[in-house]
Every structure is written in structure tokens, then in C-alpha cells.
PDB file of C-alpha atoms in Angstrom:
ATOM      1  CA  UNK A   1       3.613 -10.732  -2.147  1.00  0.00           C
ATOM      2  CA  UNK A   2       5.896  -8.946   0.263  1.00  0.00           C
ATOM      3  CA  UNK A   3       7.385  -5.627   1.246  1.00  0.00           C
ATOM      4  CA  UNK A   4       9.844  -4.506   3.883  1.00  0.00           C
ATOM      5  CA  UNK A   5      10.127  -1.312   5.887  1.00  0.00           C
ATOM      6  CA  UNK A   6      11.879   0.018   8.969  1.00  0.00           C
ATOM      7  CA  UNK A   7       9.656   0.196  12.069  1.00  0.00           C
ATOM      8  CA  UNK A   8       9.860   2.728  14.904  1.00  0.00           C
ATOM      9  CA  UNK A   9      12.533   0.637  16.647  1.00  0.00           C
ATOM     10  CA  UNK A  10      14.683   0.761  13.445  1.00  0.00           C
ATOM     11  CA  UNK A  11      14.171  -2.947  12.758  1.00  0.00           C
ATOM     12  CA  UNK A  12      13.506  -4.114   9.211  1.00  0.00           C
ATOM     13  CA  UNK A  13      10.096  -5.779   9.145  1.00  0.00           C
ATOM     14  CA  UNK A  14       8.793  -7.837   6.239  1.00  0.00           C
ATOM     15  CA  UNK A  15       5.041  -8.063   5.619  1.00  0.00           C
ATOM     16  CA  UNK A  16       4.018 -11.265   3.831  1.00  0.00           C
ATOM     17  CA  UNK A  17       0.816 -11.958   1.894  1.00  0.00           C
ATOM     18  CA  UNK A  18      -0.455 -14.775  -0.265  1.00  0.00           C
ATOM     19  CA  UNK A  19      -2.979 -14.668  -3.063  1.00  0.00           C
ATOM     20  CA  UNK A  20      -4.629 -17.907  -4.049  1.00  0.00           C
ATOM     21  CA  UNK A  21      -7.648 -19.472  -5.719  1.00  0.00           C
ATOM     22  CA  UNK A  22     -10.161 -20.901  -3.284  1.00  0.00           C
ATOM     23  CA  UNK A  23     -11.781 -23.854  -5.039  1.00  0.00           C
ATOM     24  CA  UNK A  24     -14.605 -24.171  -2.506  1.00  0.00           C
ATOM     25  CA  UNK A  25     -15.643 -20.527  -2.886  1.00  0.00           C
ATOM     26  CA  UNK A  26     -14.683 -20.328  -6.540  1.00  0.00           C
ATOM     27  CA  UNK A  27     -12.856 -17.033  -6.139  1.00  0.00           C
ATOM     28  CA  UNK A  28      -9.435 -15.462  -5.724  1.00  0.00           C
ATOM     29  CA  UNK A  29      -8.576 -14.694  -2.083  1.00  0.00           C
ATOM     30  CA  UNK A  30      -5.806 -12.737  -0.416  1.00  0.00           C
ATOM     31  CA  UNK A  31      -4.507 -13.318   3.116  1.00  0.00           C
ATOM     32  CA  UNK A  32      -1.988 -11.567   5.349  1.00  0.00           C
ATOM     33  CA  UNK A  33       0.425 -14.161   6.761  1.00  0.00           C
ATOM     34  CA  UNK A  34       2.388 -12.055   9.203  1.00  0.00           C
ATOM     35  CA  UNK A  35       5.654 -10.220   9.766  1.00  0.00           C
ATOM     36  CA  UNK A  36       9.243 -11.393   9.698  1.00  0.00           C
ATOM     37  CA  UNK A  37      12.242  -9.463  10.922  1.00  0.00           C
ATOM     38  CA  UNK A  38      14.916  -9.116   8.245  1.00  0.00           C
ATOM     39  CA  UNK A  39      18.522  -9.591   9.300  1.00  0.00           C
ATOM     40  CA  UNK A  40      19.617  -8.186   5.938  1.00  0.00           C
ATOM     41  CA  UNK A  41      17.925  -6.439   3.007  1.00  0.00           C
ATOM     42  CA  UNK A  42      19.929  -8.071   0.233  1.00  0.00           C
ATOM     43  CA  UNK A  43      17.954  -9.965  -2.371  1.00  0.00           C
ATOM     44  CA  UNK A  44      19.478 -13.259  -1.257  1.00  0.00           C
ATOM     45  CA  UNK A  45      18.657 -12.762   2.433  1.00  0.00           C
ATOM     46  CA  UNK A  46      15.106 -11.561   1.785  1.00  0.00           C
ATOM     47  CA  UNK A  47      14.394 -14.404  -0.646  1.00  0.00           C
ATOM     48  CA  UNK A  48      15.562 -16.960   1.915  1.00  0.00           C
ATOM     49  CA  UNK A  49      13.386 -15.332   4.586  1.00  0.00           C
ATOM     50  CA  UNK A  50      10.347 -15.403   2.272  1.00  0.00           C
ATOM     51  CA  UNK A  51      10.799 -19.069   1.368  1.00  0.00           C
ATOM     52  CA  UNK A  52      11.424 -20.113   4.976  1.00  0.00           C
ATOM     53  CA  UNK A  53       8.277 -18.294   6.094  1.00  0.00           C
ATOM     54  CA  UNK A  54       6.137 -19.916   3.393  1.00  0.00           C
ATOM     55  CA  UNK A  55       7.472 -23.315   4.390  1.00  0.00           C
ATOM     56  CA  UNK A  56       6.656 -22.623   8.051  1.00  0.00           C
ATOM     57  CA  UNK A  57       3.067 -21.741   7.078  1.00  0.00           C
ATOM     58  CA  UNK A  58       2.780 -25.059   5.251  1.00  0.00           C
ATOM     59  CA  UNK A  59       2.547 -23.530   1.783  1.00  0.00           C
ATOM     60  CA  UNK A  60       3.744 -25.690  -1.098  1.00  0.00           C
ATOM     61  CA  UNK A  61       6.395 -23.471  -2.681  1.00  0.00           C
ATOM     62  CA  UNK A  62       6.485 -25.544  -5.864  1.00  0.00           C
ATOM     63  CA  UNK A  63       2.917 -24.439  -6.632  1.00  0.00           C
ATOM     64  CA  UNK A  64       3.859 -20.762  -6.582  1.00  0.00           C
ATOM     65  CA  UNK A  65       2.987 -19.125  -9.913  1.00  0.00           C
ATOM     66  CA  UNK A  66       3.548 -15.454  -9.161  1.00  0.00           C
ATOM     67  CA  UNK A  67       5.386 -13.001  -6.929  1.00  0.00           C
ATOM     68  CA  UNK A  68       4.849  -9.274  -6.484  1.00  0.00           C
ATOM     69  CA  UNK A  69       7.098  -6.561  -4.999  1.00  0.00           C
ATOM     70  CA  UNK A  70       8.004  -2.927  -5.560  1.00  0.00           C
ATOM     71  CA  UNK A  71      10.658  -1.832  -8.042  1.00  0.00           C
ATOM     72  CA  UNK A  72      13.594  -1.512  -5.630  1.00  0.00           C
ATOM     73  CA  UNK A  73      16.777  -3.147  -6.923  1.00  0.00           C
ATOM     74  CA  UNK A  74      16.959  -5.629  -4.040  1.00  0.00           C
ATOM     75  CA  UNK A  75      13.402  -6.770  -4.836  1.00  0.00           C
ATOM     76  CA  UNK A  76      13.097  -6.527  -8.626  1.00  0.00           C
ATOM     77  CA  UNK A  77      16.716  -6.939  -9.750  1.00  0.00           C
ATOM     78  CA  UNK A  78      16.948  -9.392 -12.659  1.00  0.00           C
ATOM     79  CA  UNK A  79      20.123 -11.012 -11.376  1.00  0.00           C
ATOM     80  CA  UNK A  80      20.352 -10.601  -7.596  1.00  0.00           C
ATOM     81  CA  UNK A  81      16.909  -9.316  -6.649  1.00  0.00           C
ATOM     82  CA  UNK A  82      14.389 -11.297  -4.623  1.00  0.00           C
ATOM     83  CA  UNK A  83      12.351 -12.142  -7.699  1.00  0.00           C
ATOM     84  CA  UNK A  84      15.406 -13.586  -9.466  1.00  0.00           C
ATOM     85  CA  UNK A  85      16.415 -15.626  -6.409  1.00  0.00           C
ATOM     86  CA  UNK A  86      12.881 -16.980  -6.032  1.00  0.00           C
ATOM     87  CA  UNK A  87      12.742 -17.994  -9.680  1.00  0.00           C
ATOM     88  CA  UNK A  88      15.962 -19.953  -9.267  1.00  0.00           C
ATOM     89  CA  UNK A  89      13.971 -22.077  -6.832  1.00  0.00           C
ATOM     90  CA  UNK A  90      10.545 -21.848  -8.525  1.00  0.00           C
ATOM     91  CA  UNK A  91      10.964 -21.029 -12.259  1.00  0.00           C
ATOM     92  CA  UNK A  92       7.203 -20.645 -12.824  1.00  0.00           C
ATOM     93  CA  UNK A  93       6.832 -17.888 -10.198  1.00  0.00           C
ATOM     94  CA  UNK A  94       6.571 -14.919 -12.566  1.00  0.00           C
ATOM     95  CA  UNK A  95       7.344 -11.484 -11.159  1.00  0.00           C
ATOM     96  CA  UNK A  96       4.804  -8.646 -11.334  1.00  0.00           C
ATOM     97  CA  UNK A  97       5.749  -5.107 -10.357  1.00  0.00           C
ATOM     98  CA  UNK A  98       3.469  -3.580  -7.695  1.00  0.00           C
ATOM     99  CA  UNK A  99       0.770  -1.650  -9.577  1.00  0.00           C
ATOM    100  CA  UNK A 100       0.455   0.893  -6.776  1.00  0.00           C
ATOM    101  CA  UNK A 101       3.954   2.093  -7.613  1.00  0.00           C
ATOM    102  CA  UNK A 102       3.455   2.187 -11.365  1.00  0.00           C
ATOM    103  CA  UNK A 103      -0.038   3.533 -11.965  1.00  0.00           C
ATOM    104  CA  UNK A 104      -0.147   5.415 -15.262  1.00  0.00           C
ATOM    105  CA  UNK A 105      -3.872   6.155 -15.302  1.00  0.00           C
ATOM    106  CA  UNK A 106      -4.159   9.865 -16.032  1.00  0.00           C
ATOM    107  CA  UNK A 107      -7.330  10.313 -14.007  1.00  0.00           C
ATOM    108  CA  UNK A 108      -5.719   8.719 -10.927  1.00  0.00           C
ATOM    109  CA  UNK A 109      -2.578  10.844 -11.213  1.00  0.00           C
ATOM    110  CA  UNK A 110      -4.698  13.973 -11.695  1.00  0.00           C
ATOM    111  CA  UNK A 111      -6.703  13.101  -8.586  1.00  0.00           C
ATOM    112  CA  UNK A 112      -3.567  12.601  -6.492  1.00  0.00           C
ATOM    113  CA  UNK A 113      -2.081  15.862  -7.772  1.00  0.00           C
ATOM    114  CA  UNK A 114      -5.304  17.749  -6.996  1.00  0.00           C
ATOM    115  CA  UNK A 115      -5.484  16.426  -3.422  1.00  0.00           C
ATOM    116  CA  UNK A 116      -1.823  17.243  -2.809  1.00  0.00           C
ATOM    117  CA  UNK A 117      -2.117  20.724  -4.286  1.00  0.00           C
ATOM    118  CA  UNK A 118      -5.162  21.534  -2.151  1.00  0.00           C
ATOM    119  CA  UNK A 119      -3.450  20.247   1.005  1.00  0.00           C
ATOM    120  CA  UNK A 120      -0.369  22.376   0.333  1.00  0.00           C
ATOM    121  CA  UNK A 121      -2.537  25.408  -0.465  1.00  0.00           C
ATOM    122  CA  UNK A 122      -4.037  25.392   3.021  1.00  0.00           C
ATOM    123  CA  UNK A 123      -0.977  24.088   4.843  1.00  0.00           C
ATOM    124  CA  UNK A 124       1.358  26.881   3.739  1.00  0.00           C
ATOM    125  CA  UNK A 125      -0.990  29.835   4.123  1.00  0.00           C
ATOM    126  CA  UNK A 126      -2.280  31.069   7.473  1.00  0.00           C
ATOM    127  CA  UNK A 127      -5.060  33.028   5.769  1.00  0.00           C
ATOM    128  CA  UNK A 128      -6.308  30.035   3.800  1.00  0.00           C
ATOM    129  CA  UNK A 129      -6.069  27.713   6.787  1.00  0.00           C
ATOM    130  CA  UNK A 130      -8.092  30.130   8.918  1.00  0.00           C
ATOM    131  CA  UNK A 131     -10.772  30.330   6.248  1.00  0.00           C
ATOM    132  CA  UNK A 132     -10.830  26.543   5.977  1.00  0.00           C
ATOM    133  CA  UNK A 133     -11.262  26.209   9.753  1.00  0.00           C
ATOM    134  CA  UNK A 134     -14.112  28.720   9.712  1.00  0.00           C
ATOM    135  CA  UNK A 135     -15.907  26.864   6.917  1.00  0.00           C
ATOM    136  CA  UNK A 136     -15.355  23.567   8.728  1.00  0.00           C
ATOM    137  CA  UNK A 137     -16.801  25.014  11.954  1.00  0.00           C
ATOM    138  CA  UNK A 138     -19.996  25.858  10.047  1.00  0.00           C
ATOM    139  CA  UNK A 139     -20.409  22.351   8.605  1.00  0.00           C
ATOM    140  CA  UNK A 140     -21.565  20.004  11.371  1.00  0.00           C
ATOM    141  CA  UNK A 141     -21.463  16.864   9.213  1.00  0.00           C
ATOM    142  CA  UNK A 142     -17.916  17.468   7.957  1.00  0.00           C
ATOM    143  CA  UNK A 143     -16.689  18.488  11.405  1.00  0.00           C
ATOM    144  CA  UNK A 144     -17.982  15.254  12.936  1.00  0.00           C
ATOM    145  CA  UNK A 145     -16.484  13.200  10.114  1.00  0.00           C
ATOM    146  CA  UNK A 146     -13.109  14.873  10.613  1.00  0.00           C
ATOM    147  CA  UNK A 147     -13.122  13.767  14.283  1.00  0.00           C
ATOM    148  CA  UNK A 148     -11.350  16.852  15.689  1.00  0.00           C
ATOM    149  CA  UNK A 149      -8.982  17.213  12.752  1.00  0.00           C
ATOM    150  CA  UNK A 150      -8.758  20.772  11.445  1.00  0.00           C
ATOM    151  CA  UNK A 151      -6.355  20.335   8.542  1.00  0.00           C
ATOM    152  CA  UNK A 152      -5.983  18.320   5.369  1.00  0.00           C
ATOM    153  CA  UNK A 153      -3.197  15.757   5.236  1.00  0.00           C
ATOM    154  CA  UNK A 154      -0.535  15.788   2.537  1.00  0.00           C
ATOM    155  CA  UNK A 155       0.296  12.684   0.516  1.00  0.00           C
ATOM    156  CA  UNK A 156       3.430  10.758   1.405  1.00  0.00           C
ATOM    157  CA  UNK A 157       5.446   9.596  -1.605  1.00  0.00           C
ATOM    158  CA  UNK A 158       6.545   6.307  -0.046  1.00  0.00           C
ATOM    159  CA  UNK A 159       4.073   5.337   2.666  1.00  0.00           C
ATOM    160  CA  UNK A 160       0.938   4.193   0.882  1.00  0.00           C
ATOM    161  CA  UNK A 161      -1.149   3.768   4.022  1.00  0.00           C
ATOM    162  CA  UNK A 162      -0.643   7.455   4.779  1.00  0.00           C
ATOM    163  CA  UNK A 163      -2.082   8.210   1.346  1.00  0.00           C
ATOM    164  CA  UNK A 164      -5.252   6.378   2.316  1.00  0.00           C
ATOM    165  CA  UNK A 165      -5.518   8.584   5.402  1.00  0.00           C
ATOM    166  CA  UNK A 166      -4.934  11.730   3.332  1.00  0.00           C
ATOM    167  CA  UNK A 167      -7.544  10.741   0.743  1.00  0.00           C
ATOM    168  CA  UNK A 168     -10.106   9.839   3.423  1.00  0.00           C
ATOM    169  CA  UNK A 169      -9.555  13.191   5.137  1.00  0.00           C
ATOM    170  CA  UNK A 170      -9.989  15.031   1.845  1.00  0.00           C
ATOM    171  CA  UNK A 171     -13.172  13.092   1.066  1.00  0.00           C
ATOM    172  CA  UNK A 172     -14.721  13.773   4.478  1.00  0.00           C
ATOM    173  CA  UNK A 173     -14.365  17.528   4.102  1.00  0.00           C
ATOM    174  CA  UNK A 174     -14.633  17.783   0.312  1.00  0.00           C
ATOM    175  CA  UNK A 175     -17.511  20.258   0.416  1.00  0.00           C
ATOM    176  CA  UNK A 176     -15.607  22.397   2.924  1.00  0.00           C
ATOM    177  CA  UNK A 177     -12.517  22.423   0.700  1.00  0.00           C
ATOM    178  CA  UNK A 178     -14.505  23.629  -2.307  1.00  0.00           C
ATOM    179  CA  UNK A 179     -16.438  26.206  -0.279  1.00  0.00           C
ATOM    180  CA  UNK A 180     -13.279  27.624   1.289  1.00  0.00           C
ATOM    181  CA  UNK A 181     -11.385  27.824  -2.018  1.00  0.00           C
ATOM    182  CA  UNK A 182     -14.328  29.552  -3.693  1.00  0.00           C
ATOM    183  CA  UNK A 183     -14.604  32.079  -0.855  1.00  0.00           C
ATOM    184  CA  UNK A 184     -10.889  32.793  -1.036  1.00  0.00           C
ATOM    185  CA  UNK A 185     -11.097  33.091  -4.810  1.00  0.00           C
ATOM    186  CA  UNK A 186     -13.947  35.544  -4.488  1.00  0.00           C
ATOM    187  CA  UNK A 187     -11.780  37.644  -2.146  1.00  0.00           C
ATOM    188  CA  UNK A 188      -9.065  37.953  -4.772  1.00  0.00           C
ATOM    189  CA  UNK A 189      -6.957  34.828  -4.128  1.00  0.00           C
ATOM    190  CA  UNK A 190      -6.315  33.824  -7.743  1.00  0.00           C
ATOM    191  CA  UNK A 191      -4.474  30.640  -6.781  1.00  0.00           C
ATOM    192  CA  UNK A 192      -7.363  29.482  -4.606  1.00  0.00           C
ATOM    193  CA  UNK A 193      -9.768  30.189  -7.469  1.00  0.00           C
ATOM    194  CA  UNK A 194      -7.553  28.117  -9.749  1.00  0.00           C
ATOM    195  CA  UNK A 195      -7.495  25.223  -7.277  1.00  0.00           C
ATOM    196  CA  UNK A 196     -11.292  25.279  -7.051  1.00  0.00           C
ATOM    197  CA  UNK A 197     -11.544  25.181 -10.836  1.00  0.00           C
ATOM    198  CA  UNK A 198      -9.075  22.291 -10.935  1.00  0.00           C
ATOM    199  CA  UNK A 199     -11.220  20.262  -8.539  1.00  0.00           C
ATOM    200  CA  UNK A 200     -14.359  20.985 -10.541  1.00  0.00           C
ATOM    201  CA  UNK A 201     -12.584  20.060 -13.764  1.00  0.00           C
ATOM    202  CA  UNK A 202     -11.602  16.709 -12.240  1.00  0.00           C
ATOM    203  CA  UNK A 203     -15.235  16.063 -11.270  1.00  0.00           C
ATOM    204  CA  UNK A 204     -16.307  16.806 -14.827  1.00  0.00           C
ATOM    205  CA  UNK A 205     -13.717  14.320 -16.126  1.00  0.00           C
ATOM    206  CA  UNK A 206     -14.896  11.441 -13.944  1.00  0.00           C
ATOM    207  CA  UNK A 207     -18.559  12.178 -14.633  1.00  0.00           C
ATOM    208  CA  UNK A 208     -17.943  12.070 -18.367  1.00  0.00           C
TER     209      UNK A 208
END
């Protein structure tokens, strides 16, 4: 499994992982191998970099039975993508599209939408943000969990690690979010009331 991204110095870095069956433990394991700098992001260049790295780590390429990347053309292309180039070398290495980029579970999508909507609701309104900060100041447990943060984080469409941070932040101050939205709704903010109802509806869905 691999993915590439541009780092802060504008270099293309490739993160490489392997998933394998550990016979001694009797379970599937996953290990991070390391990073490789990419001289080019074409399917051919990336495939060569992947195979060279696996060889350097002493991994028997001929035993590869799967490969997983995102859906970008240079990765998933059926003719010139990485997966196609790899299969020219290892025909049994079947390609699987990254599930994180193709999740169709309604409950997961609803959850993501709810978190994003709530973050935007507070981020783009000074009145709502002030109310949120006041509610947070009155909740010692949430305030400590937030570790000096005073705002929710919005979800990034492409950086999945940032989504983890946004979801963790939302979880830590969940009670504060609901309390603030309900207070705002009670003061006549119809949108805030709707957001609070949306969150409660989601909780009812997962509980059922």
C-alpha cells in the first residue's frame, strides 16, 4: 500500500506500507516501511520506486497478492497507472481502491456531514463562536480535553489525518457543542436549533 503527497519543502514523498499474514501470531499485520522521495509522479516512475523499495527491504515481490492506492489516474489507471505497471511484473497482485476514499456507508457520510456542518456553524458566526466559548469555559472536563483549543476544526477533503484531528476535537467537546446549539436555538437561532436536531437524529440512528 502506498500514497504520495507534497511535503512542506515541496518534495513529493511516498509513504509505503505492507500488509501480511504472520504465521507465528496467526493474524494479519500491517507495518509502515518508510518514505521515499519521488523524482516523478507518473505511474511508471512510482511503480519502479515502489518495487525498488520493496526489494531493498528484502520483500519477495513475487509473493505479492494485493496492492492498494487511491483513485488518482497515476495510481489506479488501467493502462499506465501504478497498479497496471505492478501487475505487469506481478500478475497476481490485485488492485483494491482505498476504502477511505470510497466509503458509501450512509451513517458514516451523515456523521462526516454533521461534524462539518457544526464546525462551519460556529466558524462563520461570531455570535455562535462566543456562545460556544462560554459553554466551553463552564465545562472543566471538555476544556481540559481540548488542551487550550477554543474552536472546532473543519474536515479537510484530501488530508485524512486532519479529519482524525477534526473528529477527535468534536468528540472531546461533544456535550459543549450540543449545549451551545440548544442555547442558541432557544434564543431564536433556527439554524442552530436545526443543527442540534441533526446531531440528535444521528445519535438515534446509531443507537437503533
